[in-house]
PDB file of C-alpha atoms and ligand atoms in Angstrom:
ATOM      1  CA  MET Q 123      49.461-242.066-107.432  1.00  0.00           C
ATOM      2  CA  ALA Q 124      49.295-245.818-107.964  1.00  0.00           C
ATOM      3  CA  TYR Q 125      50.861-248.156-105.431  1.00  0.00           C
ATOM      4  CA  ASP Q 126      54.292-249.411-106.539  1.00  0.00           C
ATOM      5  CA  HIS Q 127      54.451-253.137-105.813  1.00  0.00           C
ATOM      6  CA  GLN Q 128      58.233-253.021-106.234  1.00  0.00           C
ATOM      7  CA  ASN Q 129      58.839-250.643-103.312  1.00  0.00           C
ATOM      8  CA  ILE Q 130      61.223-251.958-100.669  1.00  0.00           C
ATOM      9  CA  PHE Q 131      58.588-252.563 -98.001  1.00  0.00           C
ATOM     10  CA  ALA Q 132      56.419-254.526-100.446  1.00  0.00           C
ATOM     11  CA  LYS Q 133      59.483-256.702-101.075  1.00  0.00           C
ATOM     12  CA  ILE Q 134      59.998-257.144 -97.322  1.00  0.00           C
ATOM     13  CA  LEU Q 135      56.351-258.177 -96.947  1.00  0.00           C
ATOM     14  CA  ARG Q 136      56.797-260.770 -99.721  1.00  0.00           C
ATOM     15  CA  GLY Q 137      59.975-262.059 -98.064  1.00  0.00           C
ATOM     16  CA  GLU Q 138      62.141-261.027-101.020  1.00  0.00           C
ATOM     17  CA  ILE Q 139      64.339-258.818 -98.807  1.00  0.00           C
ATOM     18  CA  PRO Q 140      65.414-259.817 -95.287  1.00  0.00           C
ATOM     19  CA  CYS Q 141      64.382-257.886 -92.207  1.00  0.00           C
ATOM     20  CA  THR Q 142      64.384-258.283 -88.457  1.00  0.00           C
ATOM     21  CA  LYS Q 143      60.778-258.947 -87.586  1.00  0.00           C
ATOM     22  CA  VAL Q 144      59.377-257.573 -84.340  1.00  0.00           C
ATOM     23  CA  LEU Q 145      55.681-258.422 -84.711  1.00  0.00           C
ATOM     24  CA  GLU Q 146      53.286-259.852 -87.252  1.00  0.00           C
ATOM     25  CA  THR Q 147      49.511-259.800 -86.928  1.00  0.00           C
ATOM     26  CA  ALA Q 148      46.661-260.484 -89.350  1.00  0.00           C
ATOM     27  CA  HIS Q 149      46.984-257.134 -91.123  1.00  0.00           C
ATOM     28  CA  THR Q 150      50.184-255.558 -89.804  1.00  0.00           C
ATOM     29  CA  PHE Q 151      53.925-256.190 -89.891  1.00  0.00           C
ATOM     30  CA  ALA Q 152      56.672-254.578 -87.776  1.00  0.00           C
ATOM     31  CA  PHE Q 153      60.436-254.768 -88.276  1.00  0.00           C
ATOM     32  CA  ARG Q 154      63.586-252.926 -87.224  1.00  0.00           C
ATOM     33  CA  ASP Q 155      64.673-249.875 -89.184  1.00  0.00           C
ATOM     34  CA  ILE Q 156      67.924-250.618 -91.025  1.00  0.00           C
ATOM     35  CA  ASN Q 157      69.345-247.245 -89.957  1.00  0.00           C
ATOM     36  CA  PRO Q 158      68.098-246.754 -86.398  1.00  0.00           C
ATOM     37  CA  ALA Q 159      67.838-243.206 -85.092  1.00  0.00           C
ATOM     38  CA  ARG Q 160      67.421-244.333 -81.458  1.00  0.00           C
ATOM     39  CA  PRO Q 161      68.138-247.603 -79.588  1.00  0.00           C
ATOM     40  CA  VAL Q 162      64.575-248.625 -80.398  1.00  0.00           C
ATOM     41  CA  HIS Q 163      63.502-247.867 -83.972  1.00  0.00           C
ATOM     42  CA  VAL Q 164      60.781-250.067 -85.379  1.00  0.00           C
ATOM     43  CA  LEU Q 165      58.756-249.557 -88.546  1.00  0.00           C
ATOM     44  CA  VAL Q 166      55.124-250.617 -88.350  1.00  0.00           C
ATOM     45  CA  ILE Q 167      53.371-251.135 -91.683  1.00  0.00           C
ATOM     46  CA  PRO Q 168      50.004-252.390 -92.848  1.00  0.00           C
ATOM     47  CA  LYS Q 169      50.194-255.484 -95.053  1.00  0.00           C
ATOM     48  CA  GLY Q 170      47.821-253.879 -97.538  1.00  0.00           C
ATOM     49  CA  PRO Q 171      48.963-251.639-100.429  1.00  0.00           C
ATOM     50  CA  TYR Q 172      48.544-248.213 -98.858  1.00  0.00           C
ATOM     51  CA  ILE Q 173      50.941-245.378 -99.639  1.00  0.00           C
ATOM     52  CA  THR Q 174      49.902-242.686 -97.190  1.00  0.00           C
ATOM     53  CA  TRP Q 175      47.915-242.186 -94.032  1.00  0.00           C
ATOM     54  CA  THR Q 176      45.154-240.716 -96.170  1.00  0.00           C
ATOM     55  CA  ASP Q 177      44.985-243.877 -98.288  1.00  0.00           C
ATOM     56  CA  PHE Q 178      44.844-246.010 -95.183  1.00  0.00           C
ATOM     57  CA  ALA Q 179      42.238-243.826 -93.487  1.00  0.00           C
ATOM     58  CA  THR Q 180      39.943-243.828 -96.515  1.00  0.00           C
ATOM     59  CA  LEU Q 181      40.549-247.241 -98.146  1.00  0.00           C
ATOM     60  CA  ALA Q 182      41.502-249.699 -95.415  1.00  0.00           C
ATOM     61  CA  SER Q 183      38.861-251.766 -93.653  1.00  0.00           C
ATOM     62  CA  PRO Q 184      38.009-251.112 -90.002  1.00  0.00           C
ATOM     63  CA  ALA Q 185      39.667-254.453 -89.187  1.00  0.00           C
ATOM     64  CA  GLU Q 186      42.926-253.335 -90.818  1.00  0.00           C
ATOM     65  CA  GLN Q 187      42.808-249.959 -89.096  1.00  0.00           C
ATOM     66  CA  THR Q 188      42.108-251.431 -85.687  1.00  0.00           C
ATOM     67  CA  ASP Q 189      44.818-254.036 -86.120  1.00  0.00           C
ATOM     68  CA  PHE Q 190      47.360-251.367 -87.095  1.00  0.00           C
ATOM     69  CA  VAL Q 191      46.627-249.139 -84.112  1.00  0.00           C
ATOM     70  CA  ARG Q 192      46.755-252.064 -81.706  1.00  0.00           C
ATOM     71  CA  ALA Q 193      49.962-253.411 -83.257  1.00  0.00           C
ATOM     72  CA  ILE Q 194      51.736-250.097 -82.674  1.00  0.00           C
ATOM     73  CA  GLY Q 195      50.797-250.288 -79.005  1.00  0.00           C
ATOM     74  CA  GLU Q 196      51.952-253.902 -78.850  1.00  0.00           C
ATOM     75  CA  VAL Q 197      55.314-253.051 -80.421  1.00  0.00           C
ATOM     76  CA  ALA Q 198      55.863-250.398 -77.736  1.00  0.00           C
ATOM     77  CA  ARG Q 199      55.106-253.008 -75.089  1.00  0.00           C
ATOM     78  CA  LEU Q 200      57.367-255.641 -76.674  1.00  0.00           C
ATOM     79  CA  GLU Q 201      60.218-253.131 -76.972  1.00  0.00           C
ATOM     80  CA  GLY Q 202      59.863-252.120 -73.322  1.00  0.00           C
ATOM     81  CA  VAL Q 203      59.254-248.435 -73.936  1.00  0.00           C
ATOM     82  CA  THR Q 204      55.683-248.088 -72.707  1.00  0.00           C
ATOM     83  CA  GLU Q 205      56.833-246.641 -69.380  1.00  0.00           C
ATOM     84  CA  THR Q 206      59.867-244.682 -70.572  1.00  0.00           C
ATOM     85  CA  GLY Q 207      58.068-243.191 -73.558  1.00  0.00           C
ATOM     86  CA  PHE Q 208      58.499-243.125 -77.301  1.00  0.00           C
ATOM     87  CA  ARG Q 209      57.686-241.093 -80.382  1.00  0.00           C
ATOM     88  CA  LEU Q 210      55.594-242.098 -83.377  1.00  0.00           C
ATOM     89  CA  ILE Q 211      56.548-240.520 -86.701  1.00  0.00           C
ATOM     90  CA  ASN Q 212      54.650-240.891 -89.959  1.00  0.00           C
ATOM     91  CA  ASN Q 213      56.044-239.107 -93.000  1.00  0.00           C
ATOM     92  CA  ASN Q 214      53.640-238.508 -95.879  1.00  0.00           C
ATOM     93  CA  GLY Q 215      54.442-237.426 -99.390  1.00  0.00           C
ATOM     94  CA  GLU Q 216      56.877-234.794-100.551  1.00  0.00           C
ATOM     95  CA  ASP Q 217      56.540-232.238 -97.767  1.00  0.00           C
ATOM     96  CA  GLY Q 218      56.602-235.072 -95.226  1.00  0.00           C
ATOM     97  CA  HIS Q 219      59.886-236.347 -96.726  1.00  0.00           C
ATOM     98  CA  GLN Q 220      58.446-239.831 -97.196  1.00  0.00           C
ATOM     99  CA  GLU Q 221      61.150-242.010 -98.782  1.00  0.00           C
ATOM    100  CA  VAL Q 222      59.385-245.353 -99.083  1.00  0.00           C
ATOM    101  CA  PRO Q 223      55.923-245.222-100.720  1.00  0.00           C
ATOM    102  CA  HIS Q 224      54.260-247.731 -98.387  1.00  0.00           C
ATOM    103  CA  LEU Q 225      52.617-246.355 -95.243  1.00  0.00           C
ATOM    104  CA  HIS Q 226      54.845-246.763 -92.209  1.00  0.00           C
ATOM    105  CA  VAL Q 227      54.928-245.462 -88.678  1.00  0.00           C
ATOM    106  CA  HIS Q 228      58.338-245.119 -87.050  1.00  0.00           C
ATOM    107  CA  LEU Q 229      58.318-246.016 -83.353  1.00  0.00           C
ATOM    108  CA  VAL Q 230      61.452-244.552 -81.779  1.00  0.00           C
ATOM    109  CA  GLY Q 231      62.491-244.784 -78.153  1.00  0.00           C
ATOM    110  CA  GLY Q 232      65.088-246.004 -75.722  1.00  0.00           C
ATOM    111  CA  ALA Q 233      66.503-242.457 -75.505  1.00  0.00           C
ATOM    112  CA  SER Q 234      65.056-238.967 -75.651  1.00  0.00           C
ATOM    113  CA  ALA Q 235      63.504-238.134 -78.999  1.00  0.00           C
ATOM    114  CA  GLY Q 236      64.423-234.482 -78.518  1.00  0.00           C
ATOM    115  CA  PRO Q 237      62.120-231.525 -78.948  1.00  0.00           C
ATOM    116  CA  MET Q 238      59.410-231.211 -81.565  1.00  0.00           C
ATOM    117  CA  LEU Q 239      60.117-229.837 -85.040  1.00  0.00           C
ATOM    118  CA  ARG Q 240      61.071-226.208 -85.043  1.00  0.00           C
ATOM    119  CA  ARG Q 241      59.331-223.688 -87.236  1.00  0.00           C
ATOM    120  CA  ALA Q 242      61.083-223.445 -90.610  1.00  0.00           C
ATOM    121  CA  GLU Q 243      63.054-220.239 -91.176  1.00  0.00           C
ATOM    122  CA  GLY Q 244      61.936-217.868 -93.869  1.00  0.00           C
TER     123      GLY Q 244
HETATM  124  P1  AMP Y 796      60.653-242.470 -94.472  1.00  0.00           P
HETATM  125  O1  AMP Y 796      61.636-241.384 -94.721  1.00  0.00           O
HETATM  126  O2  AMP Y 796      59.649-242.107 -93.429  1.00  0.00           O
HETATM  127  O3  AMP Y 796      60.019-242.980 -95.744  1.00  0.00           O
HETATM  128  O4  AMP Y 796      61.469-243.658 -93.808  1.00  0.00           O
HETATM  129  C1  AMP Y 796      61.972-244.762 -94.513  1.00  0.00           C
HETATM  130  C2  AMP Y 796      62.746-245.586 -93.509  1.00  0.00           C
HETATM  131  O5  AMP Y 796      62.946-246.866 -94.061  1.00  0.00           O
HETATM  132  C3  AMP Y 796      64.129-245.020 -93.161  1.00  0.00           C
HETATM  133  O6  AMP Y 796      64.194-244.780 -91.744  1.00  0.00           O
HETATM  134  C4  AMP Y 796      65.084-246.141 -93.598  1.00  0.00           C
HETATM  135  O7  AMP Y 796      66.180-246.294 -92.718  1.00  0.00           O
HETATM  136  C5  AMP Y 796      64.176-247.346 -93.587  1.00  0.00           C
HETATM  137  N1  AMP Y 796      64.577-248.439 -94.473  1.00  0.00           N
HETATM  138  C6  AMP Y 796      64.883-248.363 -95.797  1.00  0.00           C
HETATM  139  N2  AMP Y 796      65.181-249.570 -96.280  1.00  0.00           N
HETATM  140  C7  AMP Y 796      65.025-250.447 -95.257  1.00  0.00           C
HETATM  141  C8  AMP Y 796      65.179-251.866 -95.118  1.00  0.00           C
HETATM  142  N3  AMP Y 796      65.546-252.641 -96.155  1.00  0.00           N
HETATM  143  N4  AMP Y 796      64.952-252.425 -93.917  1.00  0.00           N
HETATM  144  C9  AMP Y 796      64.574-251.662 -92.863  1.00  0.00           C
HETATM  145  N5  AMP Y 796      64.405-250.323 -92.930  1.00  0.00           N
HETATM  146  C10 AMP Y 796      64.636-249.724 -94.100  1.00  0.00           C
END
Protein backbone atom coordinates (compact mmCIF):
# COMPACT_ATOMS: atom_id res chain seq x y z
CA MET A 1 0.00 0.00 0.00
CA ALA A 2 1.35 3.41 -0.95
CA TYR A 3 1.60 6.15 1.66
CA ASP A 4 -1.31 8.62 1.45
CA HIS A 5 0.13 12.12 1.79
CA GLN A 6 -3.37 13.45 2.48
CA ASN A 7 -3.87 11.45 5.69
CA ILE A 8 -4.69 13.54 8.75
CA PHE A 9 -1.33 13.08 10.47
CA ALA A 10 0.54 14.10 7.31
CA LYS A 11 -1.55 17.28 7.36
CA ILE A 12 -0.70 17.84 11.03
CA LEU A 13 3.00 17.41 10.24
CA ARG A 14 2.70 20.01 7.44
CA GLY A 15 0.88 22.39 9.79
CA GLU A 16 -2.30 22.29 7.71
CA ILE A 17 -4.36 21.05 10.68
CA PRO A 18 -3.87 22.35 14.23
CA CYS A 19 -2.73 20.14 17.08
CA THR A 20 -1.44 20.47 20.61
CA LYS A 21 2.24 19.71 20.33
CA VAL A 22 3.96 17.87 23.17
CA LEU A 23 7.41 17.26 21.67
CA GLU A 24 9.27 17.70 18.41
CA THR A 25 12.67 16.22 17.65
CA ALA A 26 14.69 15.80 14.45
CA HIS A 27 12.64 12.84 13.21
CA THR A 28 9.65 12.58 15.55
CA PHE A 29 6.57 14.58 16.47
CA ALA A 30 4.21 14.11 19.44
CA PHE A 31 0.81 15.72 20.02
CA ARG A 32 -2.31 15.20 22.12
CA ASP A 33 -4.98 12.81 20.89
CA ILE A 34 -8.13 14.75 19.99
CA ASN A 35 -10.28 12.15 21.78
CA PRO A 36 -8.28 11.19 24.86
CA ALA A 37 -8.94 7.80 26.41
CA ARG A 38 -7.05 8.64 29.63
CA PRO A 39 -5.92 11.92 31.27
CA VAL A 40 -2.66 11.52 29.37
CA HIS A 41 -3.09 10.45 25.74
CA VAL A 42 -0.32 11.47 23.38
CA LEU A 43 0.31 10.26 19.84
CA VAL A 44 3.95 9.87 18.88
CA ILE A 45 4.67 9.71 15.15
CA PRO A 46 7.73 9.61 12.94
CA LYS A 47 8.02 12.57 10.57
CA GLY A 48 8.76 10.21 7.69
CA PRO A 49 6.06 8.60 5.50
CA TYR A 50 5.66 5.25 7.25
CA ILE A 51 2.28 3.55 7.49
CA THR A 52 2.96 0.64 9.81
CA TRP A 53 5.49 -0.61 12.31
CA THR A 54 6.74 -3.00 9.64
CA ASP A 55 7.39 -0.11 7.23
CA PHE A 56 9.24 1.77 9.92
CA ALA A 57 11.25 -1.25 11.03
CA THR A 58 12.35 -2.09 7.49
CA LEU A 59 12.56 1.32 5.74
CA ALA A 60 13.45 3.92 8.35
CA SER A 61 17.06 4.82 9.05
CA PRO A 62 18.69 3.85 12.36
CA ALA A 63 18.69 7.56 13.25
CA GLU A 64 14.92 7.78 12.75
CA GLN A 65 14.32 4.59 14.71
CA THR A 66 16.51 5.66 17.60
CA ASP A 67 14.95 9.10 17.69
CA PHE A 68 11.44 7.60 17.77
CA VAL A 69 12.18 5.23 20.64
CA ARG A 70 13.87 7.96 22.66
CA ALA A 71 11.07 10.44 21.95
CA ILE A 72 8.48 8.04 23.37
CA GLY A 73 10.49 7.83 26.57
CA GLU A 74 10.84 11.61 26.67
CA VAL A 75 7.09 12.11 26.22
CA ALA A 76 6.46 9.83 29.22
CA ARG A 77 8.88 11.94 31.25
CA LEU A 78 7.37 15.25 30.10
CA GLU A 79 3.86 14.01 30.90
CA GLY A 80 4.91 12.90 34.38
CA VAL A 81 3.92 9.27 34.02
CA THR A 82 7.31 7.58 34.20
CA GLU A 83 6.79 6.64 37.86
CA THR A 84 3.04 5.99 37.80
CA GLY A 85 3.17 3.96 34.60
CA PHE A 86 1.63 4.10 31.16
CA ARG A 87 0.66 1.94 28.22
CA LEU A 88 1.96 2.11 24.66
CA ILE A 89 -0.47 1.05 21.93
CA ASN A 90 0.34 0.70 18.25
CA ASN A 91 -2.47 -0.39 15.94
CA ASN A 92 -1.45 -1.82 12.58
CA GLY A 93 -3.62 -2.49 9.58
CA GLU A 94 -7.07 -3.99 9.45
CA ASP A 95 -6.86 -6.51 12.28
CA GLY A 96 -5.11 -3.89 14.41
CA HIS A 97 -7.99 -1.45 13.79
CA GLN A 98 -5.60 1.24 12.56
CA GLU A 99 -7.67 4.29 11.59
CA VAL A 100 -4.99 6.72 10.44
CA PRO A 101 -2.49 5.30 7.90
CA HIS A 102 0.60 6.97 9.38
CA LEU A 103 2.50 5.04 12.05
CA HIS A 104 1.62 6.23 15.54
CA VAL A 105 2.15 5.02 19.06
CA HIS A 106 -0.48 5.98 21.62
CA LEU A 107 0.99 6.77 25.04
CA VAL A 108 -1.82 6.59 27.59
CA GLY A 109 -1.54 7.16 31.32
CA GLY A 110 -2.64 9.25 34.25
CA ALA A 111 -5.11 6.50 35.24
CA SER A 112 -5.15 2.72 35.06
CA ALA A 113 -5.11 1.40 31.51
CA GLY A 114 -7.10 -1.64 32.62
CA PRO A 115 -6.28 -5.24 31.87
CA MET A 116 -4.81 -6.53 28.64
CA LEU A 117 -7.00 -7.50 25.68
CA ARG A 118 -9.16 -10.50 26.33
CA ARG A 119 -9.21 -13.47 24.02
CA ALA A 120 -11.87 -12.99 21.33
CA GLU A 121 -14.95 -15.21 21.70
CA GLY A 122 -15.65 -17.80 19.07
P1 LIG B 1 -5.75 4.49 15.50
O1 LIG B 1 -7.08 3.86 15.66
O2 LIG B 1 -4.68 3.76 16.24
O3 LIG B 1 -5.39 4.73 14.05
O4 LIG B 1 -5.83 5.89 16.24
C1 LIG B 1 -6.09 7.11 15.59
C2 LIG B 1 -6.16 8.15 16.68
O5 LIG B 1 -6.04 9.42 16.08
C3 LIG B 1 -7.48 8.15 17.47
O6 LIG B 1 -7.19 7.94 18.86
C4 LIG B 1 -8.04 9.55 17.21
O7 LIG B 1 -8.68 10.10 18.34
C5 LIG B 1 -6.80 10.32 16.83
N1 LIG B 1 -7.03 11.50 15.98
C6 LIG B 1 -7.73 11.56 14.82
N2 LIG B 1 -7.70 12.79 14.32
C7 LIG B 1 -6.93 13.53 15.15
C8 LIG B 1 -6.51 14.90 15.18
N3 LIG B 1 -6.87 15.77 14.21
N4 LIG B 1 -5.74 15.32 16.19
C9 LIG B 1 -5.36 14.46 17.17
N5 LIG B 1 -5.72 13.16 17.20
C10 LIG B 1 -6.50 12.70 16.22
